[in-house]
PDB file of C-alpha atoms in Angstrom:
ATOM      1  CA  UNK A   1      69.821  -0.135  -3.509  1.00  0.00           C
ATOM      2  CA  UNK A   2      66.868   1.963  -2.947  1.00  0.00           C
ATOM      3  CA  UNK A   3      65.806   4.911  -4.478  1.00  0.00           C
ATOM      4  CA  UNK A   4      67.363   7.026  -1.672  1.00  0.00           C
ATOM      5  CA  UNK A   5      70.567   5.703  -2.261  1.00  0.00           C
ATOM      6  CA  UNK A   6      71.742   5.794  -5.503  1.00  0.00           C
ATOM      7  CA  UNK A   7      75.244   4.867  -6.742  1.00  0.00           C
ATOM      8  CA  UNK A   8      78.394   7.885  -6.645  1.00  0.00           C
ATOM      9  CA  UNK A   9      77.952   9.071 -10.177  1.00  0.00           C
ATOM     10  CA  UNK A  10      74.104   8.296  -9.961  1.00  0.00           C
ATOM     11  CA  UNK A  11      73.826  10.884  -7.931  1.00  0.00           C
ATOM     12  CA  UNK A  12      76.104  13.188  -9.619  1.00  0.00           C
ATOM     13  CA  UNK A  13      73.467  12.549 -12.877  1.00  0.00           C
ATOM     14  CA  UNK A  14      70.663  13.208 -10.754  1.00  0.00           C
ATOM     15  CA  UNK A  15      70.386  16.675 -12.135  1.00  0.00           C
ATOM     16  CA  UNK A  16      71.483  15.751 -15.627  1.00  0.00           C
ATOM     17  CA  UNK A  17      69.712  18.211 -18.567  1.00  0.00           C
ATOM     18  CA  UNK A  18      67.335  17.058 -20.990  1.00  0.00           C
ATOM     19  CA  UNK A  19      69.050  15.002 -24.023  1.00  0.00           C
ATOM     20  CA  UNK A  20      67.924  15.034 -27.505  1.00  0.00           C
ATOM     21  CA  UNK A  21      67.051  11.774 -29.065  1.00  0.00           C
ATOM     22  CA  UNK A  22      67.417  10.219 -32.336  1.00  0.00           C
ATOM     23  CA  UNK A  23      65.026   8.376 -34.577  1.00  0.00           C
ATOM     24  CA  UNK A  24      63.560   5.060 -33.263  1.00  0.00           C
ATOM     25  CA  UNK A  25      65.869   2.296 -33.414  1.00  0.00           C
ATOM     26  CA  UNK A  26      64.020  -0.410 -31.562  1.00  0.00           C
ATOM     27  CA  UNK A  27      60.603  -1.214 -32.567  1.00  0.00           C
ATOM     28  CA  UNK A  28      58.467  -3.841 -30.289  1.00  0.00           C
ATOM     29  CA  UNK A  29      54.922  -4.475 -31.599  1.00  0.00           C
ATOM     30  CA  UNK A  30      52.129  -6.776 -30.045  1.00  0.00           C
ATOM     31  CA  UNK A  31      54.841  -9.101 -29.245  1.00  0.00           C
ATOM     32  CA  UNK A  32      53.776 -12.426 -27.468  1.00  0.00           C
ATOM     33  CA  UNK A  33      55.129 -15.426 -25.858  1.00  0.00           C
ATOM     34  CA  UNK A  34      54.302 -18.228 -24.100  1.00  0.00           C
ATOM     35  CA  UNK A  35      56.639 -20.993 -22.638  1.00  0.00           C
ATOM     36  CA  UNK A  36      53.450 -24.038 -23.050  1.00  0.00           C
ATOM     37  CA  UNK A  37      50.454 -22.711 -21.153  1.00  0.00           C
ATOM     38  CA  UNK A  38      52.561 -19.732 -19.622  1.00  0.00           C
ATOM     39  CA  UNK A  39      51.985 -16.611 -21.554  1.00  0.00           C
ATOM     40  CA  UNK A  40      54.802 -14.691 -20.749  1.00  0.00           C
ATOM     41  CA  UNK A  41      54.346 -11.868 -22.874  1.00  0.00           C
ATOM     42  CA  UNK A  42      51.111 -10.177 -23.785  1.00  0.00           C
ATOM     43  CA  UNK A  43      50.733  -7.833 -27.083  1.00  0.00           C
ATOM     44  CA  UNK A  44      53.695  -5.934 -25.810  1.00  0.00           C
ATOM     45  CA  UNK A  45      54.917  -3.084 -27.662  1.00  0.00           C
ATOM     46  CA  UNK A  46      57.498  -0.511 -27.174  1.00  0.00           C
ATOM     47  CA  UNK A  47      59.273   2.246 -28.977  1.00  0.00           C
ATOM     48  CA  UNK A  48      63.121   3.033 -27.804  1.00  0.00           C
ATOM     49  CA  UNK A  49      65.099   5.614 -29.644  1.00  0.00           C
ATOM     50  CA  UNK A  50      68.451   6.179 -30.287  1.00  0.00           C
ATOM     51  CA  UNK A  51      70.546   7.880 -27.337  1.00  0.00           C
ATOM     52  CA  UNK A  52      67.468   6.729 -25.403  1.00  0.00           C
ATOM     53  CA  UNK A  53      68.185   4.753 -21.516  1.00  0.00           C
ATOM     54  CA  UNK A  54      65.002   2.304 -20.618  1.00  0.00           C
ATOM     55  CA  UNK A  55      65.063   0.988 -17.736  1.00  0.00           C
ATOM     56  CA  UNK A  56      62.405  -2.219 -16.962  1.00  0.00           C
ATOM     57  CA  UNK A  57      61.611  -2.908 -13.783  1.00  0.00           C
ATOM     58  CA  UNK A  58      58.669  -5.547 -12.023  1.00  0.00           C
ATOM     59  CA  UNK A  59      58.122  -8.401  -9.785  1.00  0.00           C
ATOM     60  CA  UNK A  60      60.098 -11.811 -11.066  1.00  0.00           C
ATOM     61  CA  UNK A  61      57.806 -13.461 -13.322  1.00  0.00           C
ATOM     62  CA  UNK A  62      56.891 -10.662 -14.887  1.00  0.00           C
ATOM     63  CA  UNK A  63      58.109 -11.154 -18.509  1.00  0.00           C
ATOM     64  CA  UNK A  64      61.139  -8.107 -18.252  1.00  0.00           C
ATOM     65  CA  UNK A  65      63.833 -10.443 -18.971  1.00  0.00           C
ATOM     66  CA  UNK A  66      62.046 -12.733 -21.343  1.00  0.00           C
ATOM     67  CA  UNK A  67      61.546  -9.555 -23.569  1.00  0.00           C
ATOM     68  CA  UNK A  68      64.931  -8.514 -23.470  1.00  0.00           C
ATOM     69  CA  UNK A  69      66.008 -12.071 -24.471  1.00  0.00           C
ATOM     70  CA  UNK A  70      63.140 -11.804 -27.396  1.00  0.00           C
ATOM     71  CA  UNK A  71      64.782  -8.450 -28.650  1.00  0.00           C
ATOM     72  CA  UNK A  72      68.119 -10.292 -28.580  1.00  0.00           C
ATOM     73  CA  UNK A  73      66.697 -13.516 -30.801  1.00  0.00           C
ATOM     74  CA  UNK A  74      67.864 -16.107 -27.605  1.00  0.00           C
ATOM     75  CA  UNK A  75      63.714 -16.354 -27.731  1.00  0.00           C
ATOM     76  CA  UNK A  76      61.855 -17.153 -31.042  1.00  0.00           C
ATOM     77  CA  UNK A  77      58.681 -14.813 -30.410  1.00  0.00           C
ATOM     78  CA  UNK A  78      55.636 -16.137 -31.133  1.00  0.00           C
ATOM     79  CA  UNK A  79      53.860 -12.954 -32.353  1.00  0.00           C
ATOM     80  CA  UNK A  80      54.349  -9.771 -33.702  1.00  0.00           C
ATOM     81  CA  UNK A  81      57.308  -7.885 -34.386  1.00  0.00           C
ATOM     82  CA  UNK A  82      60.800  -6.631 -32.895  1.00  0.00           C
ATOM     83  CA  UNK A  83      63.231  -4.425 -35.303  1.00  0.00           C
ATOM     84  CA  UNK A  84      66.352  -3.246 -33.886  1.00  0.00           C
ATOM     85  CA  UNK A  85      69.570  -1.527 -35.024  1.00  0.00           C
ATOM     86  CA  UNK A  86      67.346  -1.703 -38.675  1.00  0.00           C
ATOM     87  CA  UNK A  87      67.164  -5.371 -38.390  1.00  0.00           C
ATOM     88  CA  UNK A  88      63.579  -7.284 -38.666  1.00  0.00           C
ATOM     89  CA  UNK A  89      64.704  -9.817 -35.603  1.00  0.00           C
ATOM     90  CA  UNK A  90      64.351 -13.101 -36.680  1.00  0.00           C
ATOM     91  CA  UNK A  91      63.050 -12.832 -40.307  1.00  0.00           C
ATOM     92  CA  UNK A  92      63.521 -11.249 -43.310  1.00  0.00           C
ATOM     93  CA  UNK A  93      60.380  -9.876 -45.858  1.00  0.00           C
ATOM     94  CA  UNK A  94      59.900 -12.382 -49.567  1.00  0.00           C
ATOM     95  CA  UNK A  95      57.250 -11.211 -51.458  1.00  0.00           C
ATOM     96  CA  UNK A  96      55.526  -9.891 -48.824  1.00  0.00           C
ATOM     97  CA  UNK A  97      56.076 -12.828 -46.565  1.00  0.00           C
ATOM     98  CA  UNK A  98      58.029 -13.245 -43.400  1.00  0.00           C
ATOM     99  CA  UNK A  99      60.748 -15.881 -43.754  1.00  0.00           C
ATOM    100  CA  UNK A 100      62.528 -17.195 -40.584  1.00  0.00           C
ATOM    101  CA  UNK A 101      66.438 -16.784 -40.816  1.00  0.00           C
ATOM    102  CA  UNK A 102      68.978 -19.135 -40.442  1.00  0.00           C
ATOM    103  CA  UNK A 103      70.947 -19.347 -36.901  1.00  0.00           C
ATOM    104  CA  UNK A 104      74.211 -17.611 -38.959  1.00  0.00           C
ATOM    105  CA  UNK A 105      71.986 -15.164 -40.495  1.00  0.00           C
ATOM    106  CA  UNK A 106      70.478 -14.327 -36.761  1.00  0.00           C
ATOM    107  CA  UNK A 107      73.780 -14.874 -35.455  1.00  0.00           C
ATOM    108  CA  UNK A 108      74.930 -11.335 -38.155  1.00  0.00           C
ATOM    109  CA  UNK A 109      71.677  -9.346 -36.375  1.00  0.00           C
ATOM    110  CA  UNK A 110      72.915  -9.906 -32.974  1.00  0.00           C
ATOM    111  CA  UNK A 111      76.507  -8.020 -33.868  1.00  0.00           C
ATOM    112  CA  UNK A 112      74.774  -4.886 -33.673  1.00  0.00           C
ATOM    113  CA  UNK A 113      73.100  -6.080 -30.270  1.00  0.00           C
ATOM    114  CA  UNK A 114      75.185  -5.734 -27.150  1.00  0.00           C
ATOM    115  CA  UNK A 115      74.396  -8.418 -24.430  1.00  0.00           C
ATOM    116  CA  UNK A 116      75.271  -7.999 -20.624  1.00  0.00           C
ATOM    117  CA  UNK A 117      73.574 -10.973 -18.911  1.00  0.00           C
ATOM    118  CA  UNK A 118      73.640 -11.518 -14.635  1.00  0.00           C
ATOM    119  CA  UNK A 119      76.396 -14.073 -15.117  1.00  0.00           C
ATOM    120  CA  UNK A 120      79.678 -12.382 -16.297  1.00  0.00           C
ATOM    121  CA  UNK A 121      80.075 -15.447 -18.973  1.00  0.00           C
ATOM    122  CA  UNK A 122      83.546 -14.806 -19.306  1.00  0.00           C
ATOM    123  CA  UNK A 123      85.707 -17.427 -20.892  1.00  0.00           C
ATOM    124  CA  UNK A 124      88.117 -18.449 -18.049  1.00  0.00           C
ATOM    125  CA  UNK A 125      91.060 -20.067 -20.269  1.00  0.00           C
ATOM    126  CA  UNK A 126      92.275 -16.598 -21.475  1.00  0.00           C
ATOM    127  CA  UNK A 127      93.128 -13.634 -20.562  1.00  0.00           C
ATOM    128  CA  UNK A 128      90.909 -10.147 -19.667  1.00  0.00           C
ATOM    129  CA  UNK A 129      92.193  -8.700 -22.944  1.00  0.00           C
ATOM    130  CA  UNK A 130      91.827 -12.321 -25.225  1.00  0.00           C
ATOM    131  CA  UNK A 131      88.026 -12.245 -23.577  1.00  0.00           C
ATOM    132  CA  UNK A 132      87.811  -8.479 -25.283  1.00  0.00           C
ATOM    133  CA  UNK A 133      89.286  -9.453 -28.305  1.00  0.00           C
ATOM    134  CA  UNK A 134      87.906 -12.899 -29.557  1.00  0.00           C
ATOM    135  CA  UNK A 135      84.329 -11.692 -31.398  1.00  0.00           C
ATOM    136  CA  UNK A 136      85.695  -9.003 -32.847  1.00  0.00           C
ATOM    137  CA  UNK A 137      88.712 -10.688 -34.417  1.00  0.00           C
ATOM    138  CA  UNK A 138      87.491 -14.427 -35.126  1.00  0.00           C
ATOM    139  CA  UNK A 139      83.925 -13.131 -35.875  1.00  0.00           C
ATOM    140  CA  UNK A 140      84.552  -9.684 -37.815  1.00  0.00           C
ATOM    141  CA  UNK A 141      87.948 -10.866 -39.102  1.00  0.00           C
ATOM    142  CA  UNK A 142      89.512  -7.559 -37.828  1.00  0.00           C
ATOM    143  CA  UNK A 143      93.239  -7.267 -37.331  1.00  0.00           C
ATOM    144  CA  UNK A 144      94.514  -8.450 -33.625  1.00  0.00           C
ATOM    145  CA  UNK A 145      96.782  -5.130 -33.666  1.00  0.00           C
ATOM    146  CA  UNK A 146      93.554  -3.142 -34.283  1.00  0.00           C
ATOM    147  CA  UNK A 147      91.580  -4.611 -31.871  1.00  0.00           C
ATOM    148  CA  UNK A 148      93.972  -4.903 -28.976  1.00  0.00           C
ATOM    149  CA  UNK A 149      94.321  -0.822 -29.211  1.00  0.00           C
ATOM    150  CA  UNK A 150      90.843  -0.933 -28.589  1.00  0.00           C
ATOM    151  CA  UNK A 151      89.934  -3.250 -25.919  1.00  0.00           C
ATOM    152  CA  UNK A 152      92.967  -1.507 -24.111  1.00  0.00           C
ATOM    153  CA  UNK A 153      91.029   1.568 -25.006  1.00  0.00           C
ATOM    154  CA  UNK A 154      87.662  -0.098 -23.328  1.00  0.00           C
ATOM    155  CA  UNK A 155      89.634  -1.163 -20.296  1.00  0.00           C
ATOM    156  CA  UNK A 156      90.323   1.967 -19.421  1.00  0.00           C
ATOM    157  CA  UNK A 157      86.886   2.986 -20.182  1.00  0.00           C
ATOM    158  CA  UNK A 158      85.524   0.309 -17.649  1.00  0.00           C
ATOM    159  CA  UNK A 159      88.433   1.160 -14.761  1.00  0.00           C
ATOM    160  CA  UNK A 160      90.101  -1.755 -15.402  1.00  0.00           C
ATOM    161  CA  UNK A 161      93.660  -0.888 -17.618  1.00  0.00           C
ATOM    162  CA  UNK A 162      96.002  -2.578 -15.404  1.00  0.00           C
ATOM    163  CA  UNK A 163      93.955  -6.015 -15.236  1.00  0.00           C
ATOM    164  CA  UNK A 164      94.440  -6.806 -19.211  1.00  0.00           C
ATOM    165  CA  UNK A 165      96.633  -9.988 -18.660  1.00  0.00           C
ATOM    166  CA  UNK A 166      94.343 -10.951 -15.691  1.00  0.00           C
ATOM    167  CA  UNK A 167      92.478 -14.171 -15.789  1.00  0.00           C
ATOM    168  CA  UNK A 168      88.443 -14.108 -14.792  1.00  0.00           C
ATOM    169  CA  UNK A 169      89.015 -15.976 -11.734  1.00  0.00           C
ATOM    170  CA  UNK A 170      91.696 -13.567 -10.518  1.00  0.00           C
ATOM    171  CA  UNK A 171      88.739 -10.742 -10.519  1.00  0.00           C
ATOM    172  CA  UNK A 172      86.126  -9.882  -8.280  1.00  0.00           C
ATOM    173  CA  UNK A 173      82.843  -9.896  -9.305  1.00  0.00           C
ATOM    174  CA  UNK A 174      82.099  -6.579 -10.082  1.00  0.00           C
ATOM    175  CA  UNK A 175      85.260  -6.491 -12.511  1.00  0.00           C
ATOM    176  CA  UNK A 176      84.588  -9.378 -14.354  1.00  0.00           C
ATOM    177  CA  UNK A 177      80.858  -7.923 -14.947  1.00  0.00           C
ATOM    178  CA  UNK A 178      82.863  -4.599 -15.893  1.00  0.00           C
ATOM    179  CA  UNK A 179      84.536  -6.792 -18.345  1.00  0.00           C
ATOM    180  CA  UNK A 180      81.507  -8.546 -20.078  1.00  0.00           C
ATOM    181  CA  UNK A 181      80.270  -4.784 -20.507  1.00  0.00           C
ATOM    182  CA  UNK A 182      83.675  -3.956 -21.946  1.00  0.00           C
ATOM    183  CA  UNK A 183      83.368  -7.481 -24.161  1.00  0.00           C
ATOM    184  CA  UNK A 184      80.110  -6.028 -25.393  1.00  0.00           C
ATOM    185  CA  UNK A 185      80.960  -2.929 -26.410  1.00  0.00           C
ATOM    186  CA  UNK A 186      83.925  -4.415 -28.346  1.00  0.00           C
ATOM    187  CA  UNK A 187      81.776  -5.198 -31.365  1.00  0.00           C
ATOM    188  CA  UNK A 188      80.490  -1.538 -31.535  1.00  0.00           C
ATOM    189  CA  UNK A 189      76.932  -2.540 -30.745  1.00  0.00           C
ATOM    190  CA  UNK A 190      74.166   0.503 -31.629  1.00  0.00           C
ATOM    191  CA  UNK A 191      72.144  -0.570 -29.085  1.00  0.00           C
ATOM    192  CA  UNK A 192      73.036  -2.476 -25.007  1.00  0.00           C
ATOM    193  CA  UNK A 193      71.163  -4.656 -22.906  1.00  0.00           C
ATOM    194  CA  UNK A 194      71.287  -5.320 -19.709  1.00  0.00           C
ATOM    195  CA  UNK A 195      69.257  -7.999 -17.878  1.00  0.00           C
ATOM    196  CA  UNK A 196      70.317  -7.803 -14.103  1.00  0.00           C
ATOM    197  CA  UNK A 197      73.804  -6.895 -14.430  1.00  0.00           C
ATOM    198  CA  UNK A 198      74.322  -6.635 -10.824  1.00  0.00           C
ATOM    199  CA  UNK A 199      71.991  -9.323  -9.219  1.00  0.00           C
ATOM    200  CA  UNK A 200      74.739 -11.506  -9.085  1.00  0.00           C
ATOM    201  CA  UNK A 201      76.978  -9.087  -7.151  1.00  0.00           C
ATOM    202  CA  UNK A 202      77.882  -8.439  -3.614  1.00  0.00           C
ATOM    203  CA  UNK A 203      76.518  -5.016  -2.659  1.00  0.00           C
ATOM    204  CA  UNK A 204      79.458  -3.278  -2.023  1.00  0.00           C
ATOM    205  CA  UNK A 205      80.547  -4.296  -6.126  1.00  0.00           C
ATOM    206  CA  UNK A 206      77.353  -3.006  -7.664  1.00  0.00           C
ATOM    207  CA  UNK A 207      78.151   0.963  -7.598  1.00  0.00           C
ATOM    208  CA  UNK A 208      81.113   0.355  -9.733  1.00  0.00           C
ATOM    209  CA  UNK A 209      79.110  -1.777 -12.128  1.00  0.00           C
ATOM    210  CA  UNK A 210      76.382   1.234 -12.479  1.00  0.00           C
ATOM    211  CA  UNK A 211      78.821   3.619 -12.558  1.00  0.00           C
ATOM    212  CA  UNK A 212      80.113   2.572 -15.787  1.00  0.00           C
ATOM    213  CA  UNK A 213      76.742   2.228 -16.940  1.00  0.00           C
ATOM    214  CA  UNK A 214      75.902   5.660 -15.930  1.00  0.00           C
ATOM    215  CA  UNK A 215      78.974   6.721 -17.967  1.00  0.00           C
ATOM    216  CA  UNK A 216      77.652   4.411 -21.043  1.00  0.00           C
ATOM    217  CA  UNK A 217      74.144   6.787 -21.139  1.00  0.00           C
ATOM    218  CA  UNK A 218      75.864  10.211 -20.829  1.00  0.00           C
ATOM    219  CA  UNK A 219      77.743   9.201 -23.969  1.00  0.00           C
ATOM    220  CA  UNK A 220      74.782   8.620 -25.930  1.00  0.00           C
ATOM    221  CA  UNK A 221      74.557   4.783 -26.009  1.00  0.00           C
ATOM    222  CA  UNK A 222      70.845   3.236 -26.170  1.00  0.00           C
ATOM    223  CA  UNK A 223      70.450   1.000 -23.410  1.00  0.00           C
ATOM    224  CA  UNK A 224      67.346  -0.835 -22.157  1.00  0.00           C
ATOM    225  CA  UNK A 225      68.229  -2.045 -18.477  1.00  0.00           C
ATOM    226  CA  UNK A 226      66.282  -4.692 -16.989  1.00  0.00           C
ATOM    227  CA  UNK A 227      67.022  -4.187 -13.230  1.00  0.00           C
ATOM    228  CA  UNK A 228      65.757  -3.598  -9.777  1.00  0.00           C
ATOM    229  CA  UNK A 229      68.363  -0.818  -9.191  1.00  0.00           C
ATOM    230  CA  UNK A 230      66.084   2.375  -8.537  1.00  0.00           C
ATOM    231  CA  UNK A 231      68.988   4.585  -7.900  1.00  0.00           C
ATOM    232  CA  UNK A 232      70.357   4.181 -11.559  1.00  0.00           C
ATOM    233  CA  UNK A 233      66.547   4.089 -12.642  1.00  0.00           C
ATOM    234  CA  UNK A 234      66.135   7.780 -11.570  1.00  0.00           C
ATOM    235  CA  UNK A 235      69.476   8.776 -12.307  1.00  0.00           C
ATOM    236  CA  UNK A 236      70.126   7.183 -15.924  1.00  0.00           C
ATOM    237  CA  UNK A 237      66.927   6.485 -17.295  1.00  0.00           C
ATOM    238  CA  UNK A 238      64.925   8.921 -19.890  1.00  0.00           C
ATOM    239  CA  UNK A 239      61.856   6.479 -19.092  1.00  0.00           C
ATOM    240  CA  UNK A 240      60.900   4.009 -16.605  1.00  0.00           C
ATOM    241  CA  UNK A 241      58.805   0.825 -17.839  1.00  0.00           C
ATOM    242  CA  UNK A 242      56.789  -1.499 -15.184  1.00  0.00           C
ATOM    243  CA  UNK A 243      55.745  -4.849 -16.567  1.00  0.00           C
ATOM    244  CA  UNK A 244      53.300  -7.057 -14.834  1.00  0.00           C
ATOM    245  CA  UNK A 245      51.696 -10.296 -15.555  1.00  0.00           C
ATOM    246  CA  UNK A 246      53.809 -10.198 -19.245  1.00  0.00           C
ATOM    247  CA  UNK A 247      52.318  -7.000 -19.749  1.00  0.00           C
ATOM    248  CA  UNK A 248      53.193  -3.153 -19.452  1.00  0.00           C
ATOM    249  CA  UNK A 249      51.138  -1.180 -16.968  1.00  0.00           C
ATOM    250  CA  UNK A 250      53.355   1.881 -16.495  1.00  0.00           C
ATOM    251  CA  UNK A 251      56.227   3.940 -18.401  1.00  0.00           C
ATOM    252  CA  UNK A 252      56.901   7.246 -17.518  1.00  0.00           C
ATOM    253  CA  UNK A 253      60.164   9.321 -17.043  1.00  0.00           C
ATOM    254  CA  UNK A 254      61.676   8.648 -13.699  1.00  0.00           C
ATOM    255  CA  UNK A 255      60.290  12.070 -12.128  1.00  0.00           C
ATOM    256  CA  UNK A 256      57.149  11.055 -13.046  1.00  0.00           C
ATOM    257  CA  UNK A 257      57.172   7.123 -11.977  1.00  0.00           C
ATOM    258  CA  UNK A 258      58.428   7.591  -8.725  1.00  0.00           C
ATOM    259  CA  UNK A 259      56.401  11.331  -7.524  1.00  0.00           C
ATOM    260  CA  UNK A 260      53.397  10.448  -9.065  1.00  0.00           C
ATOM    261  CA  UNK A 261      52.585   6.932 -10.461  1.00  0.00           C
ATOM    262  CA  UNK A 262      49.405   5.974 -12.184  1.00  0.00           C
ATOM    263  CA  UNK A 263      49.332   2.375 -12.006  1.00  0.00           C
ATOM    264  CA  UNK A 264      47.979   0.555  -8.686  1.00  0.00           C
ATOM    265  CA  UNK A 265      50.415  -1.793  -9.515  1.00  0.00           C
ATOM    266  CA  UNK A 266      53.776   0.538  -9.912  1.00  0.00           C
ATOM    267  CA  UNK A 267      52.380   1.739  -6.401  1.00  0.00           C
ATOM    268  CA  UNK A 268      52.541  -1.289  -4.911  1.00  0.00           C
ATOM    269  CA  UNK A 269      56.197  -2.139  -6.209  1.00  0.00           C
ATOM    270  CA  UNK A 270      57.621   0.731  -5.151  1.00  0.00           C
ATOM    271  CA  UNK A 271      56.228   0.361  -1.578  1.00  0.00           C
ATOM    272  CA  UNK A 272      57.585  -2.958  -1.743  1.00  0.00           C
ATOM    273  CA  UNK A 273      61.494  -2.121  -3.023  1.00  0.00           C
ATOM    274  CA  UNK A 274      61.174   1.063  -1.071  1.00  0.00           C
ATOM    275  CA  UNK A 275      60.777  -0.814   2.158  1.00  0.00           C
ATOM    276  CA  UNK A 276      63.869  -3.220   1.765  1.00  0.00           C
TER     277      UNK A 276
END
């Protein structure tokens, strides 16, 4: 999808009024990450406010997905600090020092962050509604009846109320990804992270997922989205960030990012992605 062909909901959203953003909810400060000799993140800093939608784009290998995984503590940072939803991610402070958390403590931090991956990662052996209910019931120990009612509301929210008893294998890729979004929302996260959520989909299924994401942005959900879908970025983002070589080389509101980019890396990236 190109900047000239945003999804249906995105086309309607291009004239959205400016929204008031809340206090900072994700603070990334001087984050470093390397895999062996490959320095993937180099002194990355960024602040995301409550209700803000930030789209991160860039060439493959630029560090954008690694940054998302570091926010959610799926990767351990080598330096710097990440604070999200009130947590010092991966650590606690004791006597002025940082102490690494155990896996169970990290899992508790992760409850406030919803993550949607490229692949849907649904449990194939249980129904759609059980996929959505599983974490709130098993992890949060909430009553099944209450969770089931909320799961049905979430299925309606993503446009799939009739699929609650279906199994993942009976759904299209776009439907499975919408269920994955509902599953993440079931934990009532403060921040939603999306890692290339449409990259595994056939072109005709992309817009149905992006429409759900646009609706979430309208409802005030804080979202950090790694994507190449420039139509979505133009329509739903409050800020677009370009990464290159593990660094942030440009960040700007979409109007400025697409019409008057300052970085040569941004100009080259846009010229290539718009030529496809």
